[in-house]
Amino acid sequence: MEFEQARAVVDELPGPHIRAHRGRMLYDHITRWRPTRVLELGTARGGSAVFIAAALRTNGAGRLTSVDSCRREWKEPSAQETLKRAGLADLVVLDRNFSTYTWFLKVRLEEHLRNGGEPASTYDLIFLDGAKEWSVDGLTVVLAEKLLSPGGWLVMDDLGWNYEEHSYGPWHYETEISELSETERRTPHLRAVFDLLVKSNPAFSRVIDEDGWWGWAQKKQAS
Ligand SMILES: C[S@@+](CC[C@H](N)C(=O)[O-])C[C@H]1O[C@@H](n2cnc3c(N)ncnc32)[C@H](O)[C@@H]1O
């Protein structure tokens, strides 16, 4: 499926969703690296899922699992409706079984370890676009690395996002903003996650900081 067809569907969606130029980055990455087991953490109305699944359709192989919280239901449209509209629903499994994707990752890690670390129970690409909060996403990147296949990529959106400048209203997902310290409100949490937990992790052989907002990390190839 051409990128522009995916873009036309996403352009019609209300937020939140990644912008088209970020969708293009994901699409181009997937058509270049050809991951077949793709995981997205943070579905919302399915905008980024459309870009990912469109690239998988172009490749002729691969499936996306996209995870969101059971606490939240996005409507008008739902992710399921968006994917149907794009003709991509057959390539995507939507998972809202748990309140947080860290629990989804825990369950996957248990399966992975039970299978003796089978490569079949890993992901070739994990796209994180969710809470943007240190406690949640700090744990998320630790778990995600364990579930990445050798040579697989972790991609993080929103590295520069902080509560003070970028959130609206008293809550951002599960975080009550007035309960945070000033430092916690002003500091971009994902920047800290990327700099302190991803860049320093020797399991990653390549780390790319793209325009201060997107982070890419490739897990070492098997030796
Ligand atoms: C920015 S939106 C995702 C946008 C989507 N990736 C796109 O571009 O179309 C962030 C999503 O993360 C979800 N989310 C936030 N914290 C979460 C958590 N701890 N566990 C699961 N989902 C979470 C929210 O419900 C929301 O749907």
Coordinates of N, CA and C and ligand atoms in Angstrom, one line a residue:
M1 N 0.9 -1.2 0.0 CA 0.0 0.0 0.0 C 0.9 1.2 0.0
E2 N 0.6 2.1 -0.9 CA 1.4 3.4 -1.0 C 1.3 4.2 0.2
F3 N 2.4 4.9 0.6 CA 2.4 5.8 1.7 C 1.3 6.8 1.7
E4 N 1.1 7.4 0.5 CA 0.0 8.5 0.3 C -1.4 8.0 0.6
Q5 N -1.6 6.7 0.4 CA -3.0 6.1 0.7 C -3.1 6.1 2.2
A6 N -2.1 5.7 2.9 CA -2.1 5.6 4.4 C -2.3 7.0 4.9
R7 N -1.5 7.9 4.4 CA -1.6 9.3 4.8 C -3.0 9.9 4.7
A8 N -3.7 9.6 3.6 CA -5.0 10.1 3.4 C -6.0 9.7 4.5
V9 N -5.8 8.4 5.0 CA -6.6 7.9 6.1 C -6.3 8.7 7.4
V10 N -5.0 8.8 7.6 CA -4.6 9.4 8.9 C -4.9 10.9 9.0
D11 N -4.8 11.5 7.8 CA -5.1 13.0 7.8 C -6.6 13.3 8.2
E12 N -7.5 12.3 8.1 CA -8.9 12.5 8.5 C -9.1 12.3 9.9
L13 N -8.1 11.8 10.7 CA -8.3 11.4 12.1 C -8.2 12.6 13.0
P14 N -9.0 12.7 14.0 CA -8.7 13.6 15.1 C -7.5 13.1 15.9
G15 N -6.8 14.0 16.6 CA -5.6 13.5 17.4 C -6.1 12.7 18.6
P16 N -5.1 12.1 19.2 CA -3.7 12.2 19.0 C -3.2 11.2 18.0
H17 N -2.3 11.6 17.1 CA -1.6 10.7 16.2 C -0.4 11.3 15.7
I18 N 0.6 10.5 15.3 CA 1.8 11.1 14.8 C 1.6 11.8 13.5
R19 N 2.4 12.8 13.2 CA 2.3 13.6 12.0 C 2.8 12.7 10.8
A20 N 2.4 13.2 9.6 CA 2.7 12.4 8.4 C 4.2 12.3 8.2
H21 N 5.0 13.3 8.5 CA 6.4 13.1 8.2 C 7.0 12.0 9.1
R22 N 6.5 11.9 10.3 CA 6.9 10.8 11.2 C 6.4 9.4 10.7
G23 N 5.2 9.5 10.2 CA 4.6 8.3 9.6 C 5.5 7.8 8.4
R24 N 6.0 8.8 7.7 CA 6.9 8.5 6.5 C 8.2 7.8 7.0
M25 N 8.7 8.3 8.2 CA 9.9 7.7 8.7 C 9.7 6.2 9.1
L26 N 8.5 6.0 9.7 CA 8.2 4.6 10.1 C 8.0 3.7 8.9
Y27 N 7.3 4.3 7.9 CA 7.0 3.5 6.7 C 8.3 3.1 6.0
D28 N 9.2 4.1 5.8 CA 10.4 3.9 5.1 C 11.3 2.9 5.9
H29 N 11.3 3.0 7.2 CA 12.1 2.1 8.0 C 11.6 0.7 7.8
I30 N 10.3 0.5 7.8 CA 9.8 -0.9 7.6 C 10.0 -1.4 6.2
T31 N 9.9 -0.6 5.2 CA 10.1 -1.1 3.9 C 11.6 -1.4 3.6
R32 N 12.5 -0.7 4.4 CA 13.9 -1.0 4.3 C 14.3 -2.2 5.1
W33 N 13.9 -2.3 6.3 CA 14.4 -3.3 7.2 C 13.5 -4.6 7.2
R34 N 12.3 -4.5 6.7 CA 11.4 -5.6 6.6 C 11.2 -6.4 7.9
P35 N 10.9 -5.7 9.0 CA 10.5 -6.5 10.2 C 9.2 -7.2 9.9
T36 N 9.0 -8.4 10.5 CA 7.8 -9.1 10.3 C 6.9 -9.2 11.6
R37 N 7.6 -9.1 12.8 CA 6.9 -9.1 14.0 C 7.0 -7.7 14.6
V38 N 6.0 -6.9 14.5 CA 6.1 -5.5 14.9 C 5.1 -5.2 16.1
L39 N 5.6 -4.5 17.1 CA 4.8 -4.2 18.3 C 4.7 -2.7 18.4
E40 N 3.5 -2.2 18.7 CA 3.3 -0.8 18.9 C 2.7 -0.6 20.4
L41 N 3.3 0.3 21.1 CA 2.8 0.6 22.5 C 2.2 2.0 22.5
G42 N 0.9 2.0 22.5 CA 0.1 3.3 22.4 C -0.6 3.3 21.0
T43 N -1.8 2.9 21.0 CA -2.6 2.8 19.7 C -3.4 4.0 19.5
A44 N -4.1 4.5 20.5 CA -5.1 5.6 20.3 C -6.1 5.2 19.2
R45 N -6.3 6.1 18.2 CA -7.2 5.8 17.2 C -6.6 5.1 16.0
G46 N -5.4 4.6 16.1 CA -4.8 3.8 15.1 C -4.1 4.5 14.0
G47 N -3.7 5.8 14.2 CA -3.0 6.5 13.1 C -1.7 5.9 12.8
S48 N -0.8 5.8 13.8 CA 0.5 5.2 13.4 C 0.4 3.7 13.0
A49 N -0.6 3.0 13.6 CA -0.8 1.6 13.2 C -1.1 1.6 11.7
V50 N -1.8 2.6 11.1 CA -2.1 2.6 9.7 C -0.7 2.7 8.9
F51 N 0.1 3.6 9.3 CA 1.4 3.8 8.6 C 2.2 2.5 8.7
I52 N 2.2 1.9 9.9 CA 3.0 0.6 10.0 C 2.4 -0.5 9.2
A53 N 1.1 -0.7 9.3 CA 0.5 -1.8 8.6 C 0.5 -1.6 7.1
A54 N 0.5 -0.3 6.6 CA 0.6 0.0 5.2 C 2.0 -0.5 4.7
A55 N 3.0 -0.3 5.4 CA 4.3 -0.7 5.0 C 4.5 -2.2 5.0
L56 N 3.8 -2.8 6.0 CA 3.8 -4.3 6.0 C 3.1 -4.9 4.8
R57 N 2.0 -4.2 4.4 CA 1.3 -4.6 3.2 C 2.2 -4.5 2.0
T58 N 2.9 -3.4 1.9 CA 3.8 -3.2 0.8 C 4.9 -4.3 0.8
N59 N 5.4 -4.7 2.0 CA 6.4 -5.8 2.0 C 5.8 -7.1 1.7
G60 N 4.5 -7.3 1.9 CA 3.8 -8.6 1.6 C 4.1 -9.6 2.8
A61 N 4.6 -9.1 3.9 CA 4.8 -10.0 5.1 C 4.8 -9.2 6.3
G62 N 4.3 -9.8 7.4 CA 4.4 -9.2 8.7 C 3.1 -8.9 9.3
R63 N 3.1 -8.8 10.7 CA 1.9 -8.5 11.5 C 2.3 -7.4 12.5
L64 N 1.3 -6.6 12.8 CA 1.5 -5.6 13.9 C 0.6 -6.0 15.1
T65 N 1.1 -6.0 16.3 CA 0.3 -6.0 17.5 C 0.4 -4.6 18.1
S66 N -0.7 -4.0 18.3 CA -0.8 -2.7 18.9 C -1.5 -2.7 20.2
V67 N -0.9 -2.1 21.2 CA -1.3 -2.3 22.6 C -1.8 -0.9 23.2
D68 N -2.9 -0.9 23.9 CA -3.3 0.3 24.6 C -3.9 -0.2 25.9
S69 N -4.3 0.8 26.7 CA -4.8 0.5 28.1 C -6.3 0.1 28.0
C70 N -6.7 -0.8 28.8 CA -8.2 -1.2 28.9 C -8.9 -0.1 29.7
R71 N -8.2 0.9 30.3 CA -8.8 2.0 31.0 C -9.4 3.0 30.0
R72 N -8.9 2.9 28.8 CA -9.3 4.0 27.8 C -9.9 3.5 26.6
E73 N -11.0 4.1 26.1 CA -11.6 3.7 24.9 C -11.7 4.9 23.9
W74 N -11.0 4.8 22.8 CA -11.0 5.9 21.8 C -12.1 5.6 20.9
K75 N -12.9 6.6 20.6 CA -14.1 6.5 19.7 C -14.0 7.5 18.6
E76 N -14.9 7.3 17.6 CA -15.1 8.3 16.5 C -13.8 8.8 15.9
P77 N -13.1 7.9 15.3 CA -13.3 6.5 15.2 C -12.4 5.7 16.2
S78 N -12.8 4.5 16.4 CA -11.9 3.6 17.2 C -10.8 3.1 16.3
A79 N -9.8 2.5 16.9 CA -8.7 2.0 16.1 C -9.1 1.0 15.1
Q80 N -10.1 0.1 15.6 CA -10.6 -0.9 14.7 C -11.3 -0.3 13.5
E81 N -12.0 0.7 13.7 CA -12.7 1.4 12.5 C -11.7 2.0 11.6
T82 N -10.7 2.6 12.2 CA -9.6 3.3 11.3 C -9.0 2.2 10.4
L83 N -8.6 1.1 11.0 CA -7.9 0.1 10.3 C -8.8 -0.6 9.2
K84 N -10.0 -0.7 9.5 CA -11.0 -1.2 8.5 C -11.1 -0.3 7.4
R85 N -11.2 1.0 7.7 CA -11.3 2.1 6.7 C -10.1 2.0 5.7
A86 N -9.0 1.7 6.3 CA -7.7 1.7 5.5 C -7.5 0.3 4.8
G87 N -8.4 -0.6 5.1 CA -8.3 -1.9 4.5 C -7.1 -2.7 5.0
L88 N -6.7 -2.4 6.3 CA -5.5 -3.0 6.9 C -5.8 -3.9 8.2
A89 N -7.1 -4.0 8.5 CA -7.4 -4.7 9.8 C -6.9 -6.1 9.9
D90 N -6.8 -6.8 8.7 CA -6.3 -8.1 8.7 C -4.8 -8.3 9.2
L91 N -4.1 -7.2 9.2 CA -2.6 -7.2 9.5 C -2.4 -6.8 11.0
V92 N -3.4 -6.4 11.7 CA -3.2 -5.8 13.0 C -4.0 -6.5 14.1
V93 N -3.4 -6.9 15.2 CA -4.1 -7.3 16.4 C -4.0 -6.2 17.4
L94 N -5.2 -5.8 17.8 CA -5.3 -4.7 18.8 C -5.5 -5.4 20.2
D95 N -4.6 -5.0 21.1 CA -4.6 -5.6 22.5 C -4.9 -4.6 23.5
R96 N -6.1 -4.7 24.2 CA -6.4 -3.9 25.3 C -6.8 -4.7 26.5
N97 N -6.0 -5.7 26.7 CA -6.3 -6.7 27.8 C -5.8 -6.2 29.2
F98 N -4.9 -5.3 29.2 CA -4.4 -4.8 30.5 C -4.5 -3.3 30.7
S99 N -4.3 -2.9 31.9 CA -4.4 -1.4 32.1 C -3.1 -0.7 31.6
T100 N -2.0 -1.4 31.5 CA -0.8 -0.8 31.0 C 0.0 -1.7 30.1
Y101 N 0.7 -1.1 29.2 CA 1.5 -2.0 28.3 C 2.7 -2.6 29.0
T102 N 3.1 -2.1 30.2 CA 4.1 -2.8 30.9 C 3.7 -4.2 31.3
W103 N 2.4 -4.3 31.6 CA 1.9 -5.7 32.0 C 1.8 -6.6 30.8
F104 N 1.4 -6.0 29.7 CA 1.5 -6.8 28.4 C 2.9 -7.3 28.2
L105 N 3.9 -6.4 28.4 CA 5.3 -6.9 28.2 C 5.7 -7.9 29.2
K106 N 5.2 -7.8 30.4 CA 5.6 -8.8 31.4 C 5.1 -10.2 31.0
V107 N 3.8 -10.2 30.5 CA 3.2 -11.5 30.0 C 4.1 -12.1 28.9
R108 N 4.4 -11.2 27.9 CA 5.2 -11.6 26.8 C 6.6 -12.1 27.2
L109 N 7.2 -11.5 28.2 CA 8.5 -11.9 28.7 C 8.4 -13.2 29.4
E110 N 7.4 -13.4 30.1 CA 7.2 -14.8 30.8 C 7.1 -15.8 29.7
E111 N 6.3 -15.6 28.7 CA 6.2 -16.6 27.6 C 7.6 -16.8 26.9
H112 N 8.3 -15.7 26.7 CA 9.6 -15.8 26.0 C 10.5 -16.7 26.8
L113 N 10.6 -16.4 28.1 CA 11.5 -17.2 29.0 C 11.1 -18.6 29.1
R114 N 9.7 -18.8 29.2 CA 9.2 -20.2 29.3 C 9.6 -21.0 28.0
N115 N 9.7 -20.3 26.9 CA 10.1 -21.0 25.6 C 11.6 -21.1 25.5
G116 N 12.3 -20.8 26.5 CA 13.8 -20.9 26.5 C 14.4 -19.8 25.6
G117 N 13.8 -18.6 25.6 CA 14.3 -17.5 24.9 C 14.2 -17.6 23.4
E118 N 13.2 -18.4 22.9 CA 13.0 -18.7 21.5 C 12.9 -17.4 20.7
P119 N 13.7 -17.3 19.6 CA 13.6 -16.1 18.8 C 12.2 -15.8 18.3
A120 N 11.4 -16.9 18.1 CA 10.0 -16.7 17.6 C 9.1 -15.9 18.6
S121 N 9.5 -15.8 19.8 CA 8.7 -15.0 20.8 C 9.3 -13.6 21.0
T122 N 9.9 -13.1 20.0 CA 10.5 -11.7 20.1 C 9.9 -10.8 19.0
Y123 N 10.2 -9.6 19.0 CA 9.7 -8.6 18.0 C 10.9 -8.0 17.2
D124 N 10.7 -7.7 16.0 CA 11.8 -7.1 15.1 C 11.7 -5.6 15.2
L125 N 10.6 -5.0 15.6 CA 10.5 -3.6 15.7 C 9.5 -3.3 16.8
I126 N 9.9 -2.4 17.8 CA 8.9 -2.0 18.8 C 8.8 -0.4 18.7
F127 N 7.6 0.1 18.6 CA 7.4 1.5 18.5 C 6.7 2.0 19.7
L128 N 7.4 2.8 20.5 CA 6.8 3.3 21.8 C 6.3 4.7 21.6
D129 N 5.0 4.9 21.8 CA 4.3 6.2 21.7 C 3.1 6.2 22.7
G130 N 3.5 6.2 24.0 CA 2.5 6.1 25.0 C 2.5 7.1 26.1
A131 N 2.8 6.6 27.3 CA 2.7 7.4 28.5 C 3.6 8.6 28.6
K132 N 4.8 8.5 28.1 CA 5.8 9.6 28.2 C 6.2 9.9 29.6
E133 N 6.1 8.9 30.5 CA 6.4 9.1 31.9 C 7.5 8.2 32.3
W134 N 8.4 8.7 33.1 CA 9.6 8.0 33.5 C 9.4 6.6 34.1
S135 N 8.4 6.5 35.1 CA 8.3 5.2 35.7 C 7.7 4.2 34.8
V136 N 6.8 4.6 33.9 CA 6.1 3.6 33.0 C 7.1 3.3 31.9
D137 N 7.7 4.3 31.2 CA 8.4 4.1 30.0 C 9.9 3.7 30.3
G138 N 10.4 4.0 31.6 CA 11.7 3.5 32.0 C 11.6 2.0 32.1
L139 N 10.6 1.5 32.7 CA 10.4 0.0 32.8 C 10.2 -0.5 31.4
T140 N 9.4 0.2 30.6 CA 9.0 -0.3 29.2 C 10.3 -0.6 28.4
V141 N 11.2 0.4 28.4 CA 12.4 0.1 27.5 C 13.3 -1.0 28.0
V142 N 13.3 -1.3 29.3 CA 14.0 -2.4 29.9 C 13.4 -3.7 29.4
L143 N 12.1 -3.8 29.5 CA 11.4 -5.0 29.0 C 11.4 -5.1 27.5
A144 N 11.3 -4.0 26.8 CA 11.3 -4.0 25.3 C 12.6 -4.6 24.8
E145 N 13.7 -4.2 25.4 CA 15.0 -4.6 24.9 C 15.1 -6.2 25.0
K146 N 14.6 -6.7 26.1 CA 14.6 -8.2 26.3 C 13.8 -8.9 25.2
L147 N 12.8 -8.2 24.7 CA 11.9 -8.8 23.8 C 12.2 -8.5 22.3
L148 N 13.3 -7.8 22.1 CA 13.7 -7.5 20.7 C 14.5 -8.6 20.2
S149 N 14.3 -8.9 18.9 CA 15.2 -9.9 18.3 C 16.6 -9.2 18.0
P150 N 17.6 -10.1 17.8 CA 18.9 -9.5 17.4 C 18.8 -8.7 16.1
G151 N 19.3 -7.5 16.1 CA 19.2 -6.6 15.0 C 17.9 -5.8 14.9
G152 N 17.0 -6.1 15.9 CA 15.7 -5.4 15.9 C 15.8 -4.0 16.4
W153 N 14.8 -3.2 16.2 CA 14.8 -1.8 16.5 C 13.8 -1.4 17.5
L154 N 14.2 -0.5 18.4 CA 13.3 0.2 19.3 C 13.2 1.6 18.8
V155 N 12.0 2.1 18.6 CA 11.8 3.5 18.2 C 10.9 4.2 19.2
M156 N 11.4 5.4 19.6 CA 10.7 6.2 20.6 C 10.3 7.5 20.1
D157 N 9.0 7.9 20.3 CA 8.5 9.2 19.9 C 8.6 10.1 21.1
D158 N 8.6 11.4 20.9 CA 8.3 12.4 21.9 C 9.5 12.6 22.9
L159 N 10.7 12.5 22.5 CA 11.8 12.6 23.5 C 11.8 13.9 24.2
G160 N 11.4 15.0 23.5 CA 11.5 16.3 24.1 C 10.2 16.7 24.8
W161 N 9.2 15.9 24.9 CA 7.9 16.2 25.5 C 8.1 16.4 27.0
N162 N 7.4 17.5 27.6 CA 7.3 17.6 29.0 C 5.9 18.1 29.4
Y163 N 5.6 17.8 30.7 CA 4.2 18.1 31.2 C 4.0 19.6 31.1
E164 N 5.0 20.4 31.5 CA 4.7 21.8 31.6 C 4.3 22.5 30.3
E165 N 5.1 22.1 29.2 CA 4.8 22.7 27.9 C 3.8 22.0 27.0
H166 N 3.7 20.7 27.2 CA 3.0 20.0 26.2 C 1.7 19.3 26.6
S167 N 1.4 19.3 27.9 CA 0.1 18.6 28.3 C -1.0 19.6 28.6
Y168 N -2.2 19.2 28.4 CA -3.4 20.1 28.6 C -4.3 19.4 29.7
G169 N -4.8 20.2 30.6 CA -5.7 19.6 31.6 C -4.9 19.2 32.8
P170 N -5.7 18.8 33.9 CA -5.0 18.4 35.1 C -4.3 17.1 35.1
W171 N -4.8 16.2 34.2 CA -4.2 14.8 34.1 C -3.6 14.6 32.8
H172 N -2.5 13.8 32.7 CA -2.1 13.2 31.5 C -2.0 11.7 31.7
Y173 N -3.0 11.0 31.1 CA -3.2 9.6 31.3 C -3.3 9.3 32.8
E174 N -2.4 8.6 33.4 CA -2.6 8.2 34.8 C -1.9 9.2 35.7
T175 N -1.3 10.3 35.2 CA -0.5 11.2 36.0 C -1.3 12.5 36.3
E176 N -1.4 12.8 37.6 CA -2.0 14.0 38.0 C -0.9 15.1 38.1
I177 N -1.0 16.0 37.2 CA 0.2 16.9 37.0 C 0.5 17.7 38.2
S178 N -0.5 18.2 38.9 CA -0.2 19.0 40.1 C 0.5 18.3 41.2
E179 N 0.5 16.9 41.1 CA 1.2 16.1 42.1 C 2.7 16.0 41.9
L180 N 3.1 16.4 40.7 CA 4.5 16.3 40.3 C 5.3 17.4 40.9
S181 N 6.6 17.2 41.1 CA 7.5 18.3 41.5 C 7.7 19.2 40.3
E182 N 8.2 20.4 40.5 CA 8.5 21.3 39.4 C 9.5 20.6 38.4
T183 N 10.5 20.0 39.0 CA 11.5 19.3 38.1 C 10.9 18.3 37.2
E184 N 10.0 17.5 37.9 CA 9.3 16.4 37.1 C 8.4 17.0 36.0
R185 N 7.8 18.1 36.3 CA 6.9 18.8 35.3 C 7.7 19.3 34.1
R186 N 8.9 19.8 34.4 CA 9.7 20.5 33.4 C 10.6 19.6 32.6
T187 N 11.0 18.5 33.2 CA 12.0 17.6 32.5 C 11.3 16.7 31.5
P188 N 11.9 16.6 30.3 CA 11.3 15.6 29.4 C 11.6 14.2 29.8
H189 N 10.6 13.5 30.2 CA 10.8 12.2 30.8 C 11.5 11.2 29.8
L190 N 11.0 11.2 28.6 CA 11.5 10.3 27.6 C 13.0 10.6 27.2
R191 N 13.3 11.8 27.3 CA 14.7 12.2 27.0 C 15.6 11.5 28.1
A192 N 15.1 11.5 29.3 CA 15.9 10.8 30.4 C 15.9 9.3 30.2
V193 N 14.8 8.8 29.8 CA 14.7 7.3 29.5 C 15.7 7.0 28.4
F194 N 15.7 7.8 27.3 CA 16.6 7.5 26.2 C 18.0 7.6 26.6
D195 N 18.4 8.7 27.2 CA 19.8 9.0 27.5 C 20.3 8.1 28.6
L196 N 19.5 7.8 29.6 CA 20.0 7.1 30.8 C 19.8 5.6 30.7
L197 N 18.8 5.1 30.0 CA 18.5 3.7 30.0 C 18.8 3.0 28.6
V198 N 18.6 3.8 27.5 CA 18.7 3.2 26.2 C 20.2 3.4 25.7
K199 N 20.7 4.6 25.7 CA 22.0 4.9 25.2 C 23.1 4.1 26.0
S200 N 22.8 3.9 27.3 CA 23.8 3.3 28.1 C 23.7 1.7 28.1
N201 N 22.7 1.2 27.5 CA 22.5 -0.2 27.5 C 23.4 -0.9 26.4
P202 N 24.3 -1.7 26.9 CA 25.3 -2.4 25.9 C 24.6 -3.3 25.0
A203 N 23.3 -3.7 25.2 CA 22.6 -4.6 24.3 C 22.3 -3.9 23.0
F204 N 22.3 -2.6 23.0 CA 22.1 -1.8 21.8 C 23.4 -1.5 21.1
S205 N 23.6 -1.7 19.8 CA 24.8 -1.5 19.1 C 24.8 -0.1 18.4
R206 N 23.6 0.4 18.2 CA 23.5 1.6 17.4 C 22.3 2.5 18.0
V207 N 22.6 3.7 18.3 CA 21.6 4.6 18.8 C 21.6 5.9 18.0
I208 N 20.4 6.3 17.6 CA 20.3 7.5 16.8 C 19.3 8.4 17.4
D209 N 19.8 9.7 17.6 CA 18.9 10.7 18.2 C 18.5 11.6 17.0
E210 N 17.2 11.5 16.6 CA 16.8 12.2 15.4 C 16.1 13.5 15.7
D211 N 16.6 14.5 15.4 CA 16.1 15.9 15.6 C 15.5 16.2 17.0
G212 N 16.1 15.5 18.0 CA 15.7 15.8 19.3 C 14.4 15.3 19.8
W213 N 13.7 14.6 18.9 CA 12.3 14.2 19.2 C 12.1 12.7 19.0
W214 N 12.8 12.1 18.1 CA 12.7 10.6 17.9 C 14.0 9.9 18.2
G215 N 13.9 8.8 18.9 CA 15.1 8.0 19.2 C 15.0 6.6 18.6
W216 N 16.1 6.2 18.0 CA 16.1 4.8 17.4 C 17.3 4.1 18.1
A217 N 17.0 2.8 18.4 CA 18.1 2.0 19.0 C 18.0 0.6 18.4
Q218 N 19.1 0.2 17.8 CA 19.2 -1.2 17.2 C 19.9 -2.2 18.2
K219 N 19.2 -3.3 18.4 CA 19.8 -4.3 19.3 C 21.0 -5.0 18.5
K220 N 22.0 -5.4 19.2 CA 23.1 -6.0 18.6 C 22.7 -7.2 17.8
Q221 N 23.4 -7.5 16.7 CA 23.1 -8.7 15.9 C 23.7 -9.9 16.6
A222 N 23.1 -11.0 16.4 CA 23.6 -12.2 17.0 C 25.1 -12.5 16.5
S223 N 26.0 -12.9 17.4 CA 27.4 -13.1 17.0 C 27.5 -14.5 16.5
Ligands
LIG1 C1 -0.1 9.7 21.7 S1 -1.2 8.4 21.9 C2 -0.7 7.3 20.7 C3 -0.9 7.8 19.3 C4 -0.7 6.7 18.2 N1 0.5 6.0 18.4 C5 -0.8 7.3 16.8 O1 0.2 7.9 16.4 O2 -1.9 7.2 16.2 C6 -0.7 7.6 23.4 C7 -1.5 6.4 23.7 O3 -0.8 5.7 24.7 C8 -1.8 5.1 25.6 N2 -1.2 4.9 26.9 C9 -0.7 5.9 27.7 N3 -0.1 5.3 28.8 C10 -0.3 3.9 28.7 C11 0.0 2.8 29.4 N4 0.7 2.9 30.6 N5 -0.3 1.6 29.0 C12 -1.0 1.4 27.8 N6 -1.3 2.5 27.0 C13 -1.0 3.7 27.4 C14 -2.9 6.1 25.6 O4 -4.2 5.5 26.0 C15 -2.9 6.6 24.2 O5 -3.8 5.9 23.4

